[in-house]
Amino acid sequence: MPTFTTSDGTDLYYSDWGTGQPVVLSHGWPLSSDAWAVERKLLADHGYRAIAHDRRGHGRSAQPWNGNDMDTYARDLAELIDGLDLRDVVLIGHSTGGGEVVRYAAQHGAGRVAKVITAGAVPPVMVQSESNPEGTPITAFDGIRAGVLADRSQFFQDLSLPFFGFNREGATVSQGARDDFWRQGMLAGIQAAYECVKAFSETDFTEDLRALDVPIFIAHGDDDQIVPIAAAALKSIELVKHGTLKVYEGAPHGIFGDYQQELDRDILEFIRG
């Protein structure tokens, strides 16, 4: 099982498939790189080198007590990319991973990053405030933390419904997708699962978005119940210099079904363009 050790001694799992231009994928909370399994195979099959890691505290990576914050996540990603000496990198991030790749590209990626792709990403900032009235109230994130502490197994099962939009009328519910969400979530350590809520909800990426000097493709479903589009993609596109926004009608937060198929086609097209 390939791993690398960060500068603070944390062992992180990663996969490295295929050859060609490197594409580095970062997953959402509370998942692992398995969330990108289909995309990793797709990219490798199309002549790219697909690399994805399990964020510290998640998946098969170590579970340190400290470092469950966005600056450390971005530094971990930087150390992986530097350690593999990757160049002309395309970054892809979903949800929390979207924040991670934006911060990495803005603060660490000079001379290495070619393009950025985000899907259902948390930037600019999720939590509601006077300056961000479209954001999600802090009480919602307090509820997530409470769910993680009280019974995270049941909480992750329940969360899978809005995550994939399976709670919408007429939705075709995949028990397999729900089970895999639960499986990945339960691999996350309770400390990382708890502290990452603050990282994804309260980190302000405004200046990171402004600093990006490479093309960015911002994908977002207009029925995203986890990261509502009004406080996320619709604001991010106004902050970046070289951005393309695509809104996926009726798409949820989780990358699944018709949304996944369309997004995967768009990912390949954007990378090639």
mmCIF file of C-alpha atoms in Angstrom:
data_model
loop_
_atom_site.group_PDB
_atom_site.id
_atom_site.type_symbol
_atom_site.label_atom_id
_atom_site.label_comp_id
_atom_site.label_asym_id
_atom_site.label_seq_id
_atom_site.Cartn_x
_atom_site.Cartn_y
_atom_site.Cartn_z
ATOM 1 C CA MET A 1 0.000 0.000 0.000
ATOM 2 C CA PRO A 2 1.769 3.211 -1.110
ATOM 3 C CA THR A 3 2.190 5.822 1.596
ATOM 4 C CA PHE A 4 4.225 8.936 2.157
ATOM 5 C CA THR A 5 5.203 10.558 5.424
ATOM 6 C CA THR A 6 4.561 14.247 5.965
ATOM 7 C CA SER A 7 6.953 16.636 7.676
ATOM 8 C CA ASP A 8 5.075 16.189 10.959
ATOM 9 C CA GLY A 9 5.401 12.399 10.766
ATOM 10 C CA THR A 10 1.892 11.531 9.515
ATOM 11 C CA ASP A 11 1.664 8.576 7.142
ATOM 12 C CA LEU A 12 -0.805 9.231 4.319
ATOM 13 C CA TYR A 13 -2.110 6.640 1.877
ATOM 14 C CA TYR A 14 -2.254 7.441 -1.831
ATOM 15 C CA SER A 15 -2.859 5.673 -5.125
ATOM 16 C CA ASP A 16 -0.939 6.349 -8.324
ATOM 17 C CA TRP A 17 -2.475 4.951 -11.501
ATOM 18 C CA GLY A 18 -1.465 5.349 -15.151
ATOM 19 C CA THR A 19 1.065 7.500 -16.930
ATOM 20 C CA GLY A 20 1.001 10.884 -18.583
ATOM 21 C CA GLN A 21 0.067 14.359 -17.363
ATOM 22 C CA PRO A 22 -0.606 14.114 -13.612
ATOM 23 C CA VAL A 23 -4.119 14.688 -12.305
ATOM 24 C CA VAL A 24 -4.384 14.912 -8.514
ATOM 25 C CA LEU A 25 -7.793 14.354 -6.925
ATOM 26 C CA SER A 26 -8.884 15.429 -3.440
ATOM 27 C CA HIS A 27 -11.960 13.962 -1.770
ATOM 28 C CA GLY A 28 -14.752 15.410 0.348
ATOM 29 C CA TRP A 29 -15.716 14.906 3.985
ATOM 30 C CA PRO A 30 -15.983 12.314 5.537
ATOM 31 C CA LEU A 31 -14.857 10.176 2.619
ATOM 32 C CA SER A 32 -11.600 8.891 1.157
ATOM 33 C CA SER A 33 -9.911 8.661 -2.225
ATOM 34 C CA ASP A 34 -12.290 5.773 -2.971
ATOM 35 C CA ALA A 35 -14.884 8.451 -3.712
ATOM 36 C CA TRP A 36 -12.860 9.172 -6.873
ATOM 37 C CA ALA A 37 -12.481 5.518 -7.941
ATOM 38 C CA VAL A 38 -14.436 5.849 -11.196
ATOM 39 C CA GLU A 39 -12.655 9.066 -12.140
ATOM 40 C CA ARG A 40 -9.214 7.655 -11.344
ATOM 41 C CA LYS A 41 -9.833 4.725 -13.685
ATOM 42 C CA LEU A 42 -11.316 7.022 -16.335
ATOM 43 C CA LEU A 43 -8.314 9.315 -16.255
ATOM 44 C CA ALA A 44 -5.785 6.472 -16.314
ATOM 45 C CA ASP A 45 -7.657 4.841 -19.208
ATOM 46 C CA HIS A 46 -7.438 8.123 -21.147
ATOM 47 C CA GLY A 47 -3.680 8.519 -20.805
ATOM 48 C CA TYR A 48 -3.344 10.507 -17.581
ATOM 49 C CA ARG A 49 -1.545 9.742 -14.325
ATOM 50 C CA ALA A 50 -4.273 9.769 -11.674
ATOM 51 C CA ILE A 51 -3.109 10.325 -8.101
ATOM 52 C CA ALA A 52 -5.366 10.541 -5.061
ATOM 53 C CA HIS A 53 -4.630 10.498 -1.343
ATOM 54 C CA ASP A 54 -6.668 9.867 1.779
ATOM 55 C CA ARG A 55 -6.636 13.082 3.789
ATOM 56 C CA ARG A 56 -5.075 12.797 7.242
ATOM 57 C CA GLY A 57 -7.529 11.202 9.634
ATOM 58 C CA HIS A 58 -9.552 9.719 6.764
ATOM 59 C CA GLY A 59 -9.573 6.432 4.885
ATOM 60 C CA ARG A 60 -6.380 4.406 5.194
ATOM 61 C CA SER A 61 -4.209 7.301 6.358
ATOM 62 C CA ALA A 62 -2.967 7.779 9.895
ATOM 63 C CA GLN A 63 -5.163 9.509 12.449
ATOM 64 C CA PRO A 64 -3.074 12.142 14.218
ATOM 65 C CA TRP A 65 -4.666 14.257 16.911
ATOM 66 C CA ASN A 66 -3.477 17.511 15.346
ATOM 67 C CA GLY A 67 -3.487 19.028 11.882
ATOM 68 C CA ASN A 68 -7.159 18.714 11.032
ATOM 69 C CA ASP A 69 -7.308 22.153 9.444
ATOM 70 C CA MET A 70 -7.193 23.495 5.914
ATOM 71 C CA ASP A 71 -3.675 24.929 6.088
ATOM 72 C CA THR A 72 -2.313 21.529 7.099
ATOM 73 C CA TYR A 73 -4.402 19.722 4.478
ATOM 74 C CA ALA A 74 -2.944 22.000 1.791
ATOM 75 C CA ARG A 75 0.566 21.511 3.157
ATOM 76 C CA ASP A 76 0.116 17.744 3.104
ATOM 77 C CA LEU A 77 -0.938 17.966 -0.532
ATOM 78 C CA ALA A 78 2.059 20.156 -1.308
ATOM 79 C CA GLU A 79 4.417 17.651 0.266
ATOM 80 C CA LEU A 80 2.910 14.803 -1.742
ATOM 81 C CA ILE A 81 3.148 16.718 -5.018
ATOM 82 C CA ASP A 82 6.668 17.932 -4.269
ATOM 83 C CA GLY A 83 7.743 14.473 -3.158
ATOM 84 C CA LEU A 84 6.549 12.944 -6.422
ATOM 85 C CA ASP A 85 7.969 15.957 -8.295
ATOM 86 C CA LEU A 86 4.737 16.438 -10.221
ATOM 87 C CA ARG A 87 4.539 19.234 -12.772
ATOM 88 C CA ASP A 88 1.882 20.510 -15.162
ATOM 89 C CA VAL A 89 -0.600 19.214 -12.605
ATOM 90 C CA VAL A 90 -4.372 19.285 -12.961
ATOM 91 C CA LEU A 91 -6.053 19.473 -9.559
ATOM 92 C CA ILE A 92 -9.573 18.147 -8.964
ATOM 93 C CA GLY A 93 -11.381 18.627 -5.666
ATOM 94 C CA HIS A 94 -14.871 17.784 -4.468
ATOM 95 C CA SER A 95 -16.506 19.606 -1.537
ATOM 96 C CA THR A 96 -13.853 19.914 1.207
ATOM 97 C CA GLY A 97 -11.326 18.741 -1.369
ATOM 98 C CA GLY A 98 -12.286 21.714 -3.526
ATOM 99 C CA GLY A 99 -11.150 24.015 -0.754
ATOM 100 C CA GLU A 100 -7.992 21.991 -0.286
ATOM 101 C CA VAL A 101 -6.928 22.215 -3.934
ATOM 102 C CA VAL A 102 -7.770 25.921 -4.177
ATOM 103 C CA ARG A 103 -5.660 26.712 -1.117
ATOM 104 C CA TYR A 104 -2.839 24.477 -2.346
ATOM 105 C CA ALA A 105 -2.845 26.068 -5.817
ATOM 106 C CA ALA A 106 -2.887 29.607 -4.424
ATOM 107 C CA GLN A 107 -0.327 29.172 -1.666
ATOM 108 C CA HIS A 108 1.943 26.292 -2.726
ATOM 109 C CA GLY A 109 1.404 25.467 -6.380
ATOM 110 C CA ALA A 110 3.327 28.135 -8.275
ATOM 111 C CA GLY A 111 5.110 26.568 -11.236
ATOM 112 C CA ARG A 112 3.443 23.185 -10.777
ATOM 113 C CA VAL A 113 -0.283 23.695 -11.386
ATOM 114 C CA ALA A 114 -1.764 23.874 -14.881
ATOM 115 C CA LYS A 115 -5.500 23.805 -14.162
ATOM 116 C CA VAL A 116 -7.978 23.420 -11.311
ATOM 117 C CA ILE A 117 -11.382 21.712 -11.290
ATOM 118 C CA THR A 118 -13.816 21.882 -8.384
ATOM 119 C CA ALA A 119 -17.175 20.170 -7.904
ATOM 120 C CA GLY A 120 -19.618 21.096 -5.164
ATOM 121 C CA ALA A 121 -16.725 22.899 -3.516
ATOM 122 C CA VAL A 122 -16.889 24.805 -0.228
ATOM 123 C CA PRO A 123 -15.165 28.086 -1.291
ATOM 124 C CA PRO A 124 -15.396 30.980 -0.761
ATOM 125 C CA VAL A 125 -16.791 30.280 2.745
ATOM 126 C CA MET A 126 -19.740 28.188 3.873
ATOM 127 C CA VAL A 127 -20.772 29.588 7.233
ATOM 128 C CA GLN A 128 -23.330 32.383 7.408
ATOM 129 C CA SER A 129 -22.232 35.816 8.626
ATOM 130 C CA GLU A 130 -23.155 39.461 8.166
ATOM 131 C CA SER A 131 -20.906 39.570 5.113
ATOM 132 C CA ASN A 132 -22.124 36.170 3.869
ATOM 133 C CA PRO A 133 -25.902 36.103 4.456
ATOM 134 C CA GLU A 134 -26.354 33.350 1.848
ATOM 135 C CA GLY A 135 -24.225 31.017 3.946
ATOM 136 C CA THR A 136 -25.324 28.136 6.139
ATOM 137 C CA PRO A 137 -26.038 29.008 9.798
ATOM 138 C CA ILE A 138 -23.440 27.844 12.317
ATOM 139 C CA THR A 139 -26.174 25.857 14.061
ATOM 140 C CA ALA A 140 -26.229 23.454 11.090
ATOM 141 C CA PHE A 141 -22.529 22.720 11.547
ATOM 142 C CA ASP A 142 -23.008 22.385 15.296
ATOM 143 C CA GLY A 143 -25.625 19.761 14.452
ATOM 144 C CA ILE A 144 -23.145 17.877 12.272
ATOM 145 C CA ARG A 145 -20.604 17.851 15.101
ATOM 146 C CA ALA A 146 -23.246 16.652 17.525
ATOM 147 C CA GLY A 147 -24.213 13.860 15.131
ATOM 148 C CA VAL A 148 -20.594 12.754 14.779
ATOM 149 C CA LEU A 149 -20.216 12.539 18.561
ATOM 150 C CA ALA A 150 -23.580 10.992 19.393
ATOM 151 C CA ASP A 151 -23.803 8.182 16.821
ATOM 152 C CA ARG A 152 -21.713 8.801 13.760
ATOM 153 C CA SER A 153 -22.632 5.456 12.218
ATOM 154 C CA GLN A 154 -26.331 6.332 12.093
ATOM 155 C CA PHE A 155 -25.533 9.957 11.274
ATOM 156 C CA PHE A 156 -23.576 8.966 8.170
ATOM 157 C CA GLN A 157 -26.366 6.642 7.073
ATOM 158 C CA ASP A 158 -28.880 9.479 7.414
ATOM 159 C CA LEU A 159 -26.592 12.014 5.741
ATOM 160 C CA SER A 160 -26.243 9.859 2.638
ATOM 161 C CA LEU A 161 -29.835 10.685 1.657
ATOM 162 C CA PRO A 162 -29.470 14.470 1.140
ATOM 163 C CA PHE A 163 -25.846 14.000 0.047
ATOM 164 C CA PHE A 164 -26.982 12.130 -3.072
ATOM 165 C CA GLY A 165 -30.391 13.775 -3.341
ATOM 166 C CA PHE A 166 -32.073 10.473 -2.568
ATOM 167 C CA ASN A 167 -34.573 12.350 -0.388
ATOM 168 C CA ARG A 168 -36.066 14.095 -3.436
ATOM 169 C CA GLU A 169 -39.374 12.964 -4.868
ATOM 170 C CA GLY A 170 -38.850 10.506 -7.709
ATOM 171 C CA ALA A 171 -35.197 9.847 -6.858
ATOM 172 C CA THR A 172 -33.895 6.380 -7.584
ATOM 173 C CA VAL A 173 -32.204 5.417 -4.346
ATOM 174 C CA SER A 174 -29.048 3.319 -4.630
ATOM 175 C CA GLN A 175 -28.496 1.346 -1.452
ATOM 176 C CA GLY A 176 -25.005 0.577 -2.705
ATOM 177 C CA ALA A 177 -24.064 4.254 -2.928
ATOM 178 C CA ARG A 178 -25.475 4.849 0.546
ATOM 179 C CA ASP A 179 -23.569 1.869 1.936
ATOM 180 C CA ASP A 180 -20.318 3.020 0.374
ATOM 181 C CA PHE A 181 -20.765 6.527 1.773
ATOM 182 C CA TRP A 182 -21.229 4.966 5.223
ATOM 183 C CA ARG A 183 -18.244 2.646 4.729
ATOM 184 C CA GLN A 184 -15.917 5.471 3.800
ATOM 185 C CA GLY A 185 -17.246 7.721 6.528
ATOM 186 C CA MET A 186 -16.683 5.124 9.209
ATOM 187 C CA LEU A 187 -13.005 4.867 8.231
ATOM 188 C CA ALA A 188 -12.529 8.495 9.269
ATOM 189 C CA GLY A 189 -11.320 8.880 12.843
ATOM 190 C CA ILE A 190 -13.727 10.647 15.154
ATOM 191 C CA GLN A 191 -11.251 13.469 15.884
ATOM 192 C CA ALA A 192 -10.683 14.168 12.195
ATOM 193 C CA ALA A 193 -14.382 13.855 11.362
ATOM 194 C CA TYR A 194 -15.250 16.314 14.131
ATOM 195 C CA GLU A 195 -12.527 18.906 13.527
ATOM 196 C CA CYS A 196 -12.836 18.832 9.745
ATOM 197 C CA VAL A 197 -16.326 20.332 10.083
ATOM 198 C CA LYS A 198 -14.759 23.603 11.225
ATOM 199 C CA ALA A 199 -12.147 23.368 8.480
ATOM 200 C CA PHE A 200 -14.648 23.017 5.650
ATOM 201 C CA SER A 201 -17.283 25.385 7.024
ATOM 202 C CA GLU A 202 -15.350 28.297 8.501
ATOM 203 C CA THR A 203 -12.221 28.578 6.342
ATOM 204 C CA ASP A 204 -12.363 31.653 4.127
ATOM 205 C CA PHE A 205 -10.894 30.990 0.660
ATOM 206 C CA THR A 206 -11.679 34.417 -0.803
ATOM 207 C CA GLU A 207 -8.074 35.521 -1.163
ATOM 208 C CA ASP A 208 -7.024 32.095 -2.454
ATOM 209 C CA LEU A 209 -9.583 32.341 -5.258
ATOM 210 C CA ARG A 210 -8.411 35.853 -6.123
ATOM 211 C CA ALA A 211 -4.802 34.676 -6.207
ATOM 212 C CA LEU A 212 -5.372 31.844 -8.690
ATOM 213 C CA ASP A 213 -3.629 32.557 -11.980
ATOM 214 C CA VAL A 214 -4.548 29.331 -13.798
ATOM 215 C CA PRO A 215 -7.819 28.267 -15.458
ATOM 216 C CA ILE A 216 -10.431 26.867 -13.075
ATOM 217 C CA PHE A 217 -13.568 24.925 -13.955
ATOM 218 C CA ILE A 218 -16.217 25.304 -11.253
ATOM 219 C CA ALA A 219 -18.925 22.619 -11.339
ATOM 220 C CA HIS A 220 -21.926 22.695 -9.028
ATOM 221 C CA GLY A 221 -25.367 21.136 -8.861
ATOM 222 C CA ASP A 222 -28.226 23.569 -8.406
ATOM 223 C CA ASP A 223 -29.935 21.139 -6.001
ATOM 224 C CA ASP A 224 -26.893 20.704 -3.754
ATOM 225 C CA GLN A 225 -28.310 20.355 -0.235
ATOM 226 C CA ILE A 226 -24.906 20.125 1.461
ATOM 227 C CA VAL A 227 -23.019 23.062 -0.097
ATOM 228 C CA PRO A 228 -25.738 25.368 -1.466
ATOM 229 C CA ILE A 229 -24.690 26.932 -4.752
ATOM 230 C CA ALA A 230 -25.647 30.512 -3.828
ATOM 231 C CA ALA A 231 -22.916 30.799 -1.207
ATOM 232 C CA ALA A 232 -20.371 28.717 -3.123
ATOM 233 C CA ALA A 233 -19.939 28.446 -6.898
ATOM 234 C CA LEU A 234 -21.986 31.548 -7.723
ATOM 235 C CA LYS A 235 -19.669 33.604 -5.527
ATOM 236 C CA SER A 236 -16.440 31.826 -6.450
ATOM 237 C CA ILE A 237 -16.839 32.523 -10.160
ATOM 238 C CA GLU A 238 -16.901 36.247 -9.396
ATOM 239 C CA LEU A 239 -13.569 36.059 -7.572
ATOM 240 C CA VAL A 240 -11.368 34.095 -10.002
ATOM 241 C CA LYS A 241 -9.545 35.512 -13.015
ATOM 242 C CA HIS A 242 -9.816 32.598 -15.436
ATOM 243 C CA GLY A 243 -12.954 30.775 -14.382
ATOM 244 C CA THR A 244 -15.599 28.722 -16.145
ATOM 245 C CA LEU A 245 -18.799 27.930 -14.251
ATOM 246 C CA LYS A 246 -21.143 25.090 -15.138
ATOM 247 C CA VAL A 247 -24.359 24.598 -13.204
ATOM 248 C CA TYR A 248 -25.785 21.069 -13.380
ATOM 249 C CA GLU A 249 -29.560 21.237 -13.326
ATOM 250 C CA GLY A 250 -31.087 19.159 -10.550
ATOM 251 C CA ALA A 251 -27.737 17.708 -9.510
ATOM 252 C CA PRO A 252 -27.029 16.935 -5.832
ATOM 253 C CA HIS A 253 -23.840 17.254 -3.836
ATOM 254 C CA GLY A 254 -22.703 13.665 -4.265
ATOM 255 C CA ILE A 255 -21.175 12.753 -7.626
ATOM 256 C CA PHE A 256 -23.444 9.978 -8.817
ATOM 257 C CA GLY A 257 -25.631 8.814 -11.699
ATOM 258 C CA ASP A 258 -26.327 11.154 -14.626
ATOM 259 C CA TYR A 259 -24.491 13.984 -12.872
ATOM 260 C CA GLN A 260 -21.352 11.882 -12.582
ATOM 261 C CA GLN A 261 -21.447 10.865 -16.237
ATOM 262 C CA GLU A 262 -21.836 14.462 -17.427
ATOM 263 C CA LEU A 263 -19.226 15.793 -15.031
ATOM 264 C CA ASP A 264 -16.710 13.140 -16.070
ATOM 265 C CA ARG A 265 -17.139 14.108 -19.718
ATOM 266 C CA ASP A 266 -16.616 17.744 -18.792
ATOM 267 C CA ILE A 267 -13.514 16.935 -16.753
ATOM 268 C CA LEU A 268 -11.874 15.223 -19.725
ATOM 269 C CA GLU A 269 -12.857 18.063 -22.063
ATOM 270 C CA PHE A 270 -11.504 20.750 -19.732
ATOM 271 C CA ILE A 271 -8.208 18.959 -19.229
ATOM 272 C CA ARG A 272 -7.747 18.497 -22.977
ATOM 273 C CA GLY A 273 -8.768 22.057 -23.850
#
